[in-house]
mmCIF file of C-alpha atoms in Angstrom:
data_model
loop_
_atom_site.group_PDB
_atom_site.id
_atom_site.type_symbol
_atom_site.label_atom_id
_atom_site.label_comp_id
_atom_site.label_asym_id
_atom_site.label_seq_id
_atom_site.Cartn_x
_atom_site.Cartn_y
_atom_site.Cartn_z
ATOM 1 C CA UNK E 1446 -16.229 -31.181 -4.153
ATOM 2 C CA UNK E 1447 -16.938 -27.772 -3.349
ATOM 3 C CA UNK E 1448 -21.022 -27.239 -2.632
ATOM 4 C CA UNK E 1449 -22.366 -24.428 -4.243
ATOM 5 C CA UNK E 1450 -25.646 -22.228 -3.401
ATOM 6 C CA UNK E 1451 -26.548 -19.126 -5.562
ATOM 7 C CA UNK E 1452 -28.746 -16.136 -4.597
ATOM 8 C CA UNK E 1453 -30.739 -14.106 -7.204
ATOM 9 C CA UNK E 1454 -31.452 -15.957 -10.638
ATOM 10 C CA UNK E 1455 -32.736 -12.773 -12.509
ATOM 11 C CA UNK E 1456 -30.222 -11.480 -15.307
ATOM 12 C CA UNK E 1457 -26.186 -13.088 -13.881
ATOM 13 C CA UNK E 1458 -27.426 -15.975 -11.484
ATOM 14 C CA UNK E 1459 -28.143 -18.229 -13.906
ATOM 15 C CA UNK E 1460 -24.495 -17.457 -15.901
ATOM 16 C CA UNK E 1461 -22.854 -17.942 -12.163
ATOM 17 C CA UNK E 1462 -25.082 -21.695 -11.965
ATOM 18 C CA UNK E 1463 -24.169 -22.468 -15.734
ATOM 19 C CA UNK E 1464 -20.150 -21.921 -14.869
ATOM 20 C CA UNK E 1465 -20.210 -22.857 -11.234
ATOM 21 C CA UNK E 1466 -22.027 -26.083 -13.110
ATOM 22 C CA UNK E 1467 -19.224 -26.661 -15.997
ATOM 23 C CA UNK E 1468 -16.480 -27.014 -13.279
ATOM 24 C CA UNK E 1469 -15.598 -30.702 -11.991
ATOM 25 C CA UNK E 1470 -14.596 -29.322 -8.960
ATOM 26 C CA UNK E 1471 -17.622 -27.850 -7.693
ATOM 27 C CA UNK E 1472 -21.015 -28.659 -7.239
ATOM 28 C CA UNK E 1473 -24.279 -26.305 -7.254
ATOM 29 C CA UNK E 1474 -26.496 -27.648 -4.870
ATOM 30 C CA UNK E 1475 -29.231 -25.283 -4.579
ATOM 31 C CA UNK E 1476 -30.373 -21.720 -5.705
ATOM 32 C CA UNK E 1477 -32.722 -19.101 -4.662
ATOM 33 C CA UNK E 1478 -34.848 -16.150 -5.701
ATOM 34 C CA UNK E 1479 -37.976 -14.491 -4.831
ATOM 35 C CA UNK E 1480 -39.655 -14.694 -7.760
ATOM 36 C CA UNK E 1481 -41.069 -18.534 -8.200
ATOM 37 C CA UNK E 1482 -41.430 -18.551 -12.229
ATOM 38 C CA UNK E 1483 -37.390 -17.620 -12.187
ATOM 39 C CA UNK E 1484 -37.008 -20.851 -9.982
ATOM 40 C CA UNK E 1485 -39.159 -22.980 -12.148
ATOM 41 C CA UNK E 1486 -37.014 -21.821 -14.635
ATOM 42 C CA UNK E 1487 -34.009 -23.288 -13.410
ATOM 43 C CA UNK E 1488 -35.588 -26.165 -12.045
ATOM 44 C CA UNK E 1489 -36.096 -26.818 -15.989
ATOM 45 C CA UNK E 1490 -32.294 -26.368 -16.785
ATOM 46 C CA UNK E 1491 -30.449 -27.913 -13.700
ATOM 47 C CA UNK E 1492 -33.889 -30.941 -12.138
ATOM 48 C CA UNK E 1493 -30.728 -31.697 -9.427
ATOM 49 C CA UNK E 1494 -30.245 -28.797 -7.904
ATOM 50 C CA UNK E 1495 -32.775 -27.875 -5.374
ATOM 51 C CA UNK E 1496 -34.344 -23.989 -5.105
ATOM 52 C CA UNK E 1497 -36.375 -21.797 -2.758
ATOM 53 C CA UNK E 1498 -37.621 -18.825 -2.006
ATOM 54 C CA UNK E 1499 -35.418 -18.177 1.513
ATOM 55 C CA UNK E 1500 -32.198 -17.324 2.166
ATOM 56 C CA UNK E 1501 -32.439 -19.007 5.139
ATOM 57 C CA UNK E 1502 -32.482 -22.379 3.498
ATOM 58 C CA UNK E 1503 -28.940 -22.003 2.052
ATOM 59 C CA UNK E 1504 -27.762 -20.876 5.672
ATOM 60 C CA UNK E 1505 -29.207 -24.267 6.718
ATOM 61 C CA UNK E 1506 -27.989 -26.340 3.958
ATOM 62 C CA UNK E 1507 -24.184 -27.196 4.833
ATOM 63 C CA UNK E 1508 -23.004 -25.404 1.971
ATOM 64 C CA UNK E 1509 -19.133 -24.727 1.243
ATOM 65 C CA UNK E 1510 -19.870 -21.332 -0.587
ATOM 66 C CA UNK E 1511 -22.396 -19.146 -1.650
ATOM 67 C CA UNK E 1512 -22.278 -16.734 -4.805
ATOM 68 C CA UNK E 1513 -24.844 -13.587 -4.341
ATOM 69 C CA UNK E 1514 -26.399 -11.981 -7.277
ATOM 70 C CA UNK E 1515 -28.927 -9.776 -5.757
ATOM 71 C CA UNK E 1516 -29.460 -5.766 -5.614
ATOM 72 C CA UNK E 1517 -26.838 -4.078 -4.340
ATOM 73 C CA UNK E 1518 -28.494 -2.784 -1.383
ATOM 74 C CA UNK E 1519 -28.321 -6.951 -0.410
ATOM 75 C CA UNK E 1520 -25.260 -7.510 -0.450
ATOM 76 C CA UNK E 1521 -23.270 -6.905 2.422
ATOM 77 C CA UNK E 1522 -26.175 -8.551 4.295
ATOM 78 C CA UNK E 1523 -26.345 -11.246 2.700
ATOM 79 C CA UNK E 1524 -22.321 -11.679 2.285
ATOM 80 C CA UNK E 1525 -22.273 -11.232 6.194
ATOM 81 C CA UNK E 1526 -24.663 -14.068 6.864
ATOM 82 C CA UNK E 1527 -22.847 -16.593 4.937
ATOM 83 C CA UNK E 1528 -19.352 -15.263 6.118
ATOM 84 C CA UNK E 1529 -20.827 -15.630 9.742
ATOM 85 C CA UNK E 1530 -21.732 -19.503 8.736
ATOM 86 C CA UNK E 1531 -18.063 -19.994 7.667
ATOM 87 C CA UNK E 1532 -18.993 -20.210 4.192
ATOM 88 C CA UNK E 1533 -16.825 -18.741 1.381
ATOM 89 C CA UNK E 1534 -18.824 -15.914 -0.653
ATOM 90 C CA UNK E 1535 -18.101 -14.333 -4.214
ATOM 91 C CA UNK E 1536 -20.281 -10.890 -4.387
ATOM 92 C CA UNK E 1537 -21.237 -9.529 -7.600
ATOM 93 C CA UNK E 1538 -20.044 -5.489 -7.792
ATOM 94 C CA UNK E 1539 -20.292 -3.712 -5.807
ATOM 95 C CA UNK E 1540 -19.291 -5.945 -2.685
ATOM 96 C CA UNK E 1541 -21.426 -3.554 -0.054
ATOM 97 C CA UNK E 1542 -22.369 0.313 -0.033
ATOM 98 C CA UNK E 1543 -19.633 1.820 2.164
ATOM 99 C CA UNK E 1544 -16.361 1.357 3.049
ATOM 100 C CA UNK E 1545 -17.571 0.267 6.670
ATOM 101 C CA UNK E 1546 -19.321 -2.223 5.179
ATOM 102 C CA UNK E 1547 -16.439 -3.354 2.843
ATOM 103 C CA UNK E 1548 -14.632 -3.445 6.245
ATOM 104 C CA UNK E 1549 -16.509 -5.315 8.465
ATOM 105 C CA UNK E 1550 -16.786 -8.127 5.491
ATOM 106 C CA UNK E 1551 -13.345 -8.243 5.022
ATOM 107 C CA UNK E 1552 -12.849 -8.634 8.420
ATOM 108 C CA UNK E 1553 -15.499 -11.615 9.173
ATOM 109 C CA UNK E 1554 -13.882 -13.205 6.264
ATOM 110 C CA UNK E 1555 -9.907 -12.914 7.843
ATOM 111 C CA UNK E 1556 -11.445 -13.964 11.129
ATOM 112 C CA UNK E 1557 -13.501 -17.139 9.676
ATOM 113 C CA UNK E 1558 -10.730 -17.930 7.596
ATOM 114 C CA UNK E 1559 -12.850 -17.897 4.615
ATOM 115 C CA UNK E 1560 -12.472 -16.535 1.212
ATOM 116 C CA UNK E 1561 -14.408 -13.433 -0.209
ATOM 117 C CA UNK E 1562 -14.071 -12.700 -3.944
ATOM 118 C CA UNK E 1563 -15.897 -10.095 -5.030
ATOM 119 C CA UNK E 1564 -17.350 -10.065 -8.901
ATOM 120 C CA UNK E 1565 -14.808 -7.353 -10.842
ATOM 121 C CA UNK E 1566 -15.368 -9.940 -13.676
ATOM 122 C CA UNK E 1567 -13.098 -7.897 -16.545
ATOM 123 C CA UNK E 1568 -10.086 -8.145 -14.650
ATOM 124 C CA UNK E 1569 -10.503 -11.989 -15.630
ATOM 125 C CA UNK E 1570 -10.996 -10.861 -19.292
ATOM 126 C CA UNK E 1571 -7.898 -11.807 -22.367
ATOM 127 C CA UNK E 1572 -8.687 -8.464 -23.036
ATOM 128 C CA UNK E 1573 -7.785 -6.455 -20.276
ATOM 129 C CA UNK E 1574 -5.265 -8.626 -19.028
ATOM 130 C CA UNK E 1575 -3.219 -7.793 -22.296
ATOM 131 C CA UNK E 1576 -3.855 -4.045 -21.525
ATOM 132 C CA UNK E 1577 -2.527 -4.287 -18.816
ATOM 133 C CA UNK E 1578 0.267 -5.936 -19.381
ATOM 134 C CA UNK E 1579 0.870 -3.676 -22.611
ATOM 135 C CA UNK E 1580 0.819 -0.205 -20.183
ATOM 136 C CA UNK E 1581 3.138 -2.215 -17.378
ATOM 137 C CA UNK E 1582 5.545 -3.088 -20.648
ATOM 138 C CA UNK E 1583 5.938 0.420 -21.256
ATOM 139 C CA UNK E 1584 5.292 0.341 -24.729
ATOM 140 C CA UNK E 1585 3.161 2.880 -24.822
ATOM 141 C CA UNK E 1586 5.144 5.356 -22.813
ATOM 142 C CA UNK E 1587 3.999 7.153 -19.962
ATOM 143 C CA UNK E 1588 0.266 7.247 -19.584
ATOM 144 C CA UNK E 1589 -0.892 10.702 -19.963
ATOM 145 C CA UNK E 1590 -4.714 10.195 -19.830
ATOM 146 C CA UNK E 1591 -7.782 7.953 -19.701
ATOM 147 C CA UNK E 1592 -10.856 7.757 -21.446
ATOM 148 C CA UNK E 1593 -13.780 5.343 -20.942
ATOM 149 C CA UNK E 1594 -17.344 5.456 -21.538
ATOM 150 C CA UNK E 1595 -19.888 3.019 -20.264
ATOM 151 C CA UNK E 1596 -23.358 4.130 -22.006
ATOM 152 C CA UNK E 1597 -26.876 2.518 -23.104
ATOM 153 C CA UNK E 1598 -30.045 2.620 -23.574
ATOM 154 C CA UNK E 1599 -31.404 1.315 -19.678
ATOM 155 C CA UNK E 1600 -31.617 -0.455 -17.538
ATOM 156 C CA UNK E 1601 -32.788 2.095 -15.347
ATOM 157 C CA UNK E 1602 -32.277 0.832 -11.555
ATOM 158 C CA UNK E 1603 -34.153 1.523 -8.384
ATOM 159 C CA UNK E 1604 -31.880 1.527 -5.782
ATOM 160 C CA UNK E 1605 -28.659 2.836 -7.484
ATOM 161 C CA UNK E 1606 -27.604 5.218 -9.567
ATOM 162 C CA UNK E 1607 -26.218 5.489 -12.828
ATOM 163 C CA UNK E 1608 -22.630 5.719 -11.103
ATOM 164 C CA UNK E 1609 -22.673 2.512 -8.531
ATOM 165 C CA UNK E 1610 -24.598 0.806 -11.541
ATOM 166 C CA UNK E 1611 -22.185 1.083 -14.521
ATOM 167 C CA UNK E 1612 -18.516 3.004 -13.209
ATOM 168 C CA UNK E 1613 -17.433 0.355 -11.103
ATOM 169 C CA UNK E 1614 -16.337 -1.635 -13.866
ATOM 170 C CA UNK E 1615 -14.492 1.381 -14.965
ATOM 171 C CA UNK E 1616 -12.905 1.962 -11.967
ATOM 172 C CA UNK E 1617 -11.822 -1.709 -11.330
ATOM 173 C CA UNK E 1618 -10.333 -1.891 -14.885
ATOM 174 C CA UNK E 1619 -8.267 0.609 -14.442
ATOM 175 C CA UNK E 1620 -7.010 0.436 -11.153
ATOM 176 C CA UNK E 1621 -6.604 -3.396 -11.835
ATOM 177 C CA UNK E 1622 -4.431 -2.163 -15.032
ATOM 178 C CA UNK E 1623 -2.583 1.170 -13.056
ATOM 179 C CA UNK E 1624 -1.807 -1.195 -9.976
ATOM 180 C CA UNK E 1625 -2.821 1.865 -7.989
ATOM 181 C CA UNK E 1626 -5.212 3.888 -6.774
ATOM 182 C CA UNK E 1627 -6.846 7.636 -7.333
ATOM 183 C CA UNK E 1628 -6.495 10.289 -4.880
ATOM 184 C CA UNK E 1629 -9.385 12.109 -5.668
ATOM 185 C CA UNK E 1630 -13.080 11.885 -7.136
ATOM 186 C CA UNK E 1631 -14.768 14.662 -9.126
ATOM 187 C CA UNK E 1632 -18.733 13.941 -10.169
ATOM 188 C CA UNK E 1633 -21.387 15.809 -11.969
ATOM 189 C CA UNK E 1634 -24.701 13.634 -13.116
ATOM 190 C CA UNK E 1635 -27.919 14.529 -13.314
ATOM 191 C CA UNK E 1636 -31.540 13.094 -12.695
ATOM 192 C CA UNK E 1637 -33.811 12.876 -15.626
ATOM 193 C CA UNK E 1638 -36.749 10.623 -14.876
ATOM 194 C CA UNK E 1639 -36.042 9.348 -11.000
ATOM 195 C CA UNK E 1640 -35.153 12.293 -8.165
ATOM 196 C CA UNK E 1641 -32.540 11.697 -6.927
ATOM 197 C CA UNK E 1642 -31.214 8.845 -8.919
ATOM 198 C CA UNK E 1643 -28.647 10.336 -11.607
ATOM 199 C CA UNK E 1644 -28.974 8.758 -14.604
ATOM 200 C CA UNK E 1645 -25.970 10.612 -16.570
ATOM 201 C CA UNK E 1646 -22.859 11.422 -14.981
ATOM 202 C CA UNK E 1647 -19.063 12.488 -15.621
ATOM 203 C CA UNK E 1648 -16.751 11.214 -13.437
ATOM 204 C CA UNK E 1649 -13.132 12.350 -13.196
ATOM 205 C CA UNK E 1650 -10.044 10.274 -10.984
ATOM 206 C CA UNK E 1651 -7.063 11.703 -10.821
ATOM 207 C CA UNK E 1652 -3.837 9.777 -9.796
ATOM 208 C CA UNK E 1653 -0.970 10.637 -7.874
ATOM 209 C CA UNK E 1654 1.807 11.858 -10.395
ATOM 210 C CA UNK E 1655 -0.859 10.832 -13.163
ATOM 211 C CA UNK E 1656 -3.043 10.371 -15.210
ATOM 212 C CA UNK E 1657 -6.412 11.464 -15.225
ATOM 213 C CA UNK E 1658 -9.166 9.202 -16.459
ATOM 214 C CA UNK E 1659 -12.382 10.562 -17.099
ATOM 215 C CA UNK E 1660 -15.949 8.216 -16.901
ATOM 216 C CA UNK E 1661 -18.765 8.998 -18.972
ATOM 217 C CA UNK E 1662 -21.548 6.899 -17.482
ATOM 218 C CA UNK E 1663 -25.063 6.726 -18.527
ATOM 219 C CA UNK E 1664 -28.346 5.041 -19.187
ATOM 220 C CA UNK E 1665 -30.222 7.139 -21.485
ATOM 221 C CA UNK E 1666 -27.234 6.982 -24.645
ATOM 222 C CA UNK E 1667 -29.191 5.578 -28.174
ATOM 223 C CA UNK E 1668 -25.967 3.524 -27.844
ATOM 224 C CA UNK E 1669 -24.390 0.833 -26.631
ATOM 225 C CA UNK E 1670 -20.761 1.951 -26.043
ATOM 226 C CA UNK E 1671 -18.276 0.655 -23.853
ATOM 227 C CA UNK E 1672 -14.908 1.812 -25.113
ATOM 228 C CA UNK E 1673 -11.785 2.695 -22.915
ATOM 229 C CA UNK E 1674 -8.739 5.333 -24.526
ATOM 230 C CA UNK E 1675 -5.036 4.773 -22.728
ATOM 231 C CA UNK E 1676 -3.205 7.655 -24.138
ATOM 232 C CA UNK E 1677 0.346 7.260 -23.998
ATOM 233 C CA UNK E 1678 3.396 9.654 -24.544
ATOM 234 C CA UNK E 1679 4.504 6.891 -27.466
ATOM 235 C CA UNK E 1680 2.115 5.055 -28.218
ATOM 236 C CA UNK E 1681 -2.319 4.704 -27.631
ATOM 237 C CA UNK E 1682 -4.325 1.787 -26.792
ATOM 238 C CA UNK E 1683 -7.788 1.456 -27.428
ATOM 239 C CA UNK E 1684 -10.018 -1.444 -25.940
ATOM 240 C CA UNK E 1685 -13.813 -1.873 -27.606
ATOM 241 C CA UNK E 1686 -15.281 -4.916 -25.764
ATOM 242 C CA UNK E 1687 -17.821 -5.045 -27.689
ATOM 243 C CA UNK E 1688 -15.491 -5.930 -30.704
ATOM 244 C CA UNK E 1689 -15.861 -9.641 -31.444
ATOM 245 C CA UNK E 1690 -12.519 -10.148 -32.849
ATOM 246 C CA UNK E 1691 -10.530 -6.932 -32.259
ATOM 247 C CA UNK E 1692 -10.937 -5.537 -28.975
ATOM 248 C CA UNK E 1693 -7.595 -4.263 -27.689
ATOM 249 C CA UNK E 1694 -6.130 -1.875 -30.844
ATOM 250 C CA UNK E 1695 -2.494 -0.080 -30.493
ATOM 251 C CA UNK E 1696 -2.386 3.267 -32.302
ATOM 252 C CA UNK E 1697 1.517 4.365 -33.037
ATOM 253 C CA UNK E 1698 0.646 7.418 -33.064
ATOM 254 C CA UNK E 1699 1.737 10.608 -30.385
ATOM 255 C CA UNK E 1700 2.598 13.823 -30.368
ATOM 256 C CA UNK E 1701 6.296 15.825 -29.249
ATOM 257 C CA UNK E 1702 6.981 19.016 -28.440
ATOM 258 C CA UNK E 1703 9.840 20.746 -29.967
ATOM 259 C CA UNK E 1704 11.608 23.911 -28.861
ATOM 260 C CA UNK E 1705 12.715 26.105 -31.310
ATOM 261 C CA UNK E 1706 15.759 27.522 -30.066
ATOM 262 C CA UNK E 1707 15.071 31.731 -30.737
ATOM 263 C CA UNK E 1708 14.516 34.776 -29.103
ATOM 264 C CA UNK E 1709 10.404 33.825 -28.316
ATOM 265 C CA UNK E 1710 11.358 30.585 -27.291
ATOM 266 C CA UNK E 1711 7.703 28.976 -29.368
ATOM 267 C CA UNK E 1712 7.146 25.660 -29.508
ATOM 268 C CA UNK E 1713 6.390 23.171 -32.409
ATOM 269 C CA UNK E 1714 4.813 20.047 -32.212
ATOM 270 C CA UNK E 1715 5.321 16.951 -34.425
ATOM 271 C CA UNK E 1716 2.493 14.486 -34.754
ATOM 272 C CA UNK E 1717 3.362 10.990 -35.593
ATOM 273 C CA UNK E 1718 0.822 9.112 -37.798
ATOM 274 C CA UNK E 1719 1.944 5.070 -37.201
ATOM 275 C CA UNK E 1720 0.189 1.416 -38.045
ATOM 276 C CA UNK E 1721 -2.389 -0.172 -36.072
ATOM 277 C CA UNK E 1722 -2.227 -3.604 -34.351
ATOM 278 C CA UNK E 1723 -4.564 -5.279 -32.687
ATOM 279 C CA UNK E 1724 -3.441 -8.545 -31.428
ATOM 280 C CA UNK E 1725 -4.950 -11.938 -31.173
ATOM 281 C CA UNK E 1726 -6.890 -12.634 -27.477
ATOM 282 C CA UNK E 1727 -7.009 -16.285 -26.297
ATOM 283 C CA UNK E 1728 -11.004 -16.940 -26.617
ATOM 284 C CA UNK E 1729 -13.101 -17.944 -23.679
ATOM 285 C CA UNK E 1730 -15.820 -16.716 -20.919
ATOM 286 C CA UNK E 1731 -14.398 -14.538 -18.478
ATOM 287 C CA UNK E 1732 -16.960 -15.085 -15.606
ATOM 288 C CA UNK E 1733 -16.032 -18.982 -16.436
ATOM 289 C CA UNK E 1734 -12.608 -18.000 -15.437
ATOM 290 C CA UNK E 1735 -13.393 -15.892 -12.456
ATOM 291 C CA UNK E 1736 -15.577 -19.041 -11.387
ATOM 292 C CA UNK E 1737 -12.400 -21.455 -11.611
ATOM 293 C CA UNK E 1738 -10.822 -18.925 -10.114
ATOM 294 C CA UNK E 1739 -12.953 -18.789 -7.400
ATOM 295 C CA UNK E 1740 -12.918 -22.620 -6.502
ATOM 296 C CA UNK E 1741 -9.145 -22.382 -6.895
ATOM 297 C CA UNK E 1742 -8.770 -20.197 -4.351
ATOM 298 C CA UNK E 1743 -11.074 -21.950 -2.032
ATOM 299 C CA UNK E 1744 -9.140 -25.334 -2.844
ATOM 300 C CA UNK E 1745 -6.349 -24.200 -2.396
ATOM 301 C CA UNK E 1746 -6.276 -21.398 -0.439
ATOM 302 C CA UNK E 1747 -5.333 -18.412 -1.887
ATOM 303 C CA UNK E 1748 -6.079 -15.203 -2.286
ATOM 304 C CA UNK E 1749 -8.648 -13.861 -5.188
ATOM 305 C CA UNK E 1750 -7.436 -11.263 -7.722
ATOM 306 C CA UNK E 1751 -10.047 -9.486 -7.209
ATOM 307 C CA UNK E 1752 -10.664 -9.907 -3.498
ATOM 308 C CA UNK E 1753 -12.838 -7.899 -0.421
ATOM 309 C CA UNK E 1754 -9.587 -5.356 -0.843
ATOM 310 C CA UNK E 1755 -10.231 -4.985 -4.121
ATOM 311 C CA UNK E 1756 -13.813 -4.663 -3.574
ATOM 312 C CA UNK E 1757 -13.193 -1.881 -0.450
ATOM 313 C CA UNK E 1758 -11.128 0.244 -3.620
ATOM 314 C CA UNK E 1759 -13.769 0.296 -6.134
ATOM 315 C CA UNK E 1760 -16.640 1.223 -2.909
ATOM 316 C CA UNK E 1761 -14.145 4.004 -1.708
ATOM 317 C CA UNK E 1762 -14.091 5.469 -5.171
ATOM 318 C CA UNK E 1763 -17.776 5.343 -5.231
ATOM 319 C CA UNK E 1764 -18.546 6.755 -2.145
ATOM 320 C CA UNK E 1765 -16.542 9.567 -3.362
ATOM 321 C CA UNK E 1766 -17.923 10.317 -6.297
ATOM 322 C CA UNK E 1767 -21.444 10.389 -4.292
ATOM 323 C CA UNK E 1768 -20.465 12.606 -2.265
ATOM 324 C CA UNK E 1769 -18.950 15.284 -5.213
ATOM 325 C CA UNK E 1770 -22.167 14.461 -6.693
ATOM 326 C CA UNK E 1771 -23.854 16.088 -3.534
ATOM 327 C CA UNK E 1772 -21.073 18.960 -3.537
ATOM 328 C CA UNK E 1773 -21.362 19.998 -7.260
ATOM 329 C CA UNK E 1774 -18.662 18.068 -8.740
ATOM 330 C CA UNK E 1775 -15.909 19.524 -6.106
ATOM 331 C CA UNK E 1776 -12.962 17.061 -5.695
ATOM 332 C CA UNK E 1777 -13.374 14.741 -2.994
ATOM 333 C CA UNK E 1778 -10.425 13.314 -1.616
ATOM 334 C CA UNK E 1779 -9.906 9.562 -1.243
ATOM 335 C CA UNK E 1780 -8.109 8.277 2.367
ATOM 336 C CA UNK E 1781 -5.874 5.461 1.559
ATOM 337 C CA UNK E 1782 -5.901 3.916 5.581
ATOM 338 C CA UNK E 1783 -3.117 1.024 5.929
ATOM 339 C CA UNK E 1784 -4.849 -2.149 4.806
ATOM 340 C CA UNK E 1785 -2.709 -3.859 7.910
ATOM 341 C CA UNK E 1786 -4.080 -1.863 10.478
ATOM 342 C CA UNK E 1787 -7.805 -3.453 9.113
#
């Protein structure tokens, strides 16, 4: 029986205590939060488990593991704490605020022998586990570009902007669904109602030997969008998560350049106009996999999908884009240091 303590019970605590909860393997034994009416809330839902108001108390309480849903600006504070107690964390995105910080987790956990997972919850989704394995098929050729936007209406956030808030789930899926990483970061965003806190950006990565994929991030869209384009060289693939039954859609449809053979040497292009399929997704909660997935990993001990390596990608991608932001949207290149030397 794996014992369970949760930090933060605002918006995702309480979804991490419900799944953490529905798993026979694991136990939640206590949760905490500053604010005392979101406690008595989930002393309502859950009388057994025990809560408070200090983070201290889960230190002191023997537990196995501790999930953190707190601020960003918390985490890799918090996630060194419980690492230092030999407990095994899973950190909601992103897992710290630099790469040092990645760094110095990932290297408390190795030492401790612990496991840290950090929260890159899509990559445990039917939906983009099918993308990915329809790009890795080849089916839809080579991929020539990406598209995803990420926008609504709020939640504005203090200590982030729109960027660390919302593009990390971009940049996860489609790293997770490349299997590799960008070499560079361009960023333009701007500051509408907090200084210094951008609260619409564009964000560009571009690949070694390809593609490009292109974030549009922001908090202030009459919208809620989040829709992702893989253009292909045969076919397209377009994944709407906010489709209920039809989220991942293949266009056969592409473009080819012809030569014409003469003295000009033109070109001519024939566009292909195909079906549409969307296949059928197995249907269940994703962060209820990623939960599993999480005790798994602790039982049996192995290494997360989405792990403090996968967390140090994502935060070297960010820290990039901040610091185009702060150059005008010049390219910022991305070091790639060998993991083994960590």
């Amino acid at each position: 029986m794996i014992r369970i303590g949760v930090i933060g019970c605002g918006y995702w605590g309480p979804n991490l205590v419900r799944n953490f909860h529905a798993i026979p393997e694991a136990r939640v034994v206590a949760c905490c939060d500053k604010e005392v009416e979101r406690l008595q809330r989930m002393r309502a839902l859950y009388p057994e488990v025990d809560t408070t108001t200090r983070a201290q108390d889960l230190l002191d309480a023997g537990l196995d593991a501790g999930a953190i849903a707190t601020p960003p600006h918390t985490h890799h504070s918090l996630a060194k704490a419980f690492l230092s107690e030999g407990m095994h964390v899973l950190v909601e995105k992103p897992v710290a605020q630099s790469a040092a910080e990645c760094i110095e987790l990932i290297e408390l956990a190795e030492c401790r022998g612990t496991v840290l997972m950090v929260g890159h919850t899509f990559e445990y989704t039917a939906a983009v586990n099918l993308l990915k394995e329809i790009v890795e098929s080849g089916e839809i050729g080579e991929v020539l570009y990406i598209s995803s936007t990420r926008v609504n209406l709020g939640l504005f956030q203090q200590y982030v902007n729109v960027i660390w808030d919302l593009a990390p789930h971009d940049i996860s899926i489609i790293s997770y669904v490349l299997g590799k990483e960008p070499v560079s970061v361009n960023a333009c965003g701007i500051s509408h109602f907090s200084d210094g806190i951008e609260d619409v950006a564009m964000t560009t990565l571009t690949y070694e030997g390809g593609p490009m994929a292109f974030l549009h991030n922001s908090w202030i869209d009459p919208n809620k969008i989040r829709k992702m384009v893989f253009a292909g060289s045969k076919k397209m693939v377009v994944y709407d998560d906010l489709e209920v039954n039809e989220k991942i859609k293949i266009y056969d449809k592409g473009v080819e350049k012809l030569v014409c053979h003469d003295k000009q040497k033109l070109f001519e292009y024939s566009y292909r106009y195909g079906d549409v399929h969307s296949p059928v997704l197995e249907d269940f909660e994703p962060l209820g996999a990623e939960c599993r997935h999480f005790v798994e990993c602790i039982t049996h001990k192995k290494t997360p999908r989405s792990d403090g390596y996968s967390g140090l990608r994502v935060v070297r991608v960010l820290e990039a884009a901040s610091a185009s932001l702060r150059q005008l949207g010049h390219a910022v290149n991305i070091e790639h240091p060998d993991f083994a030397e960590i």
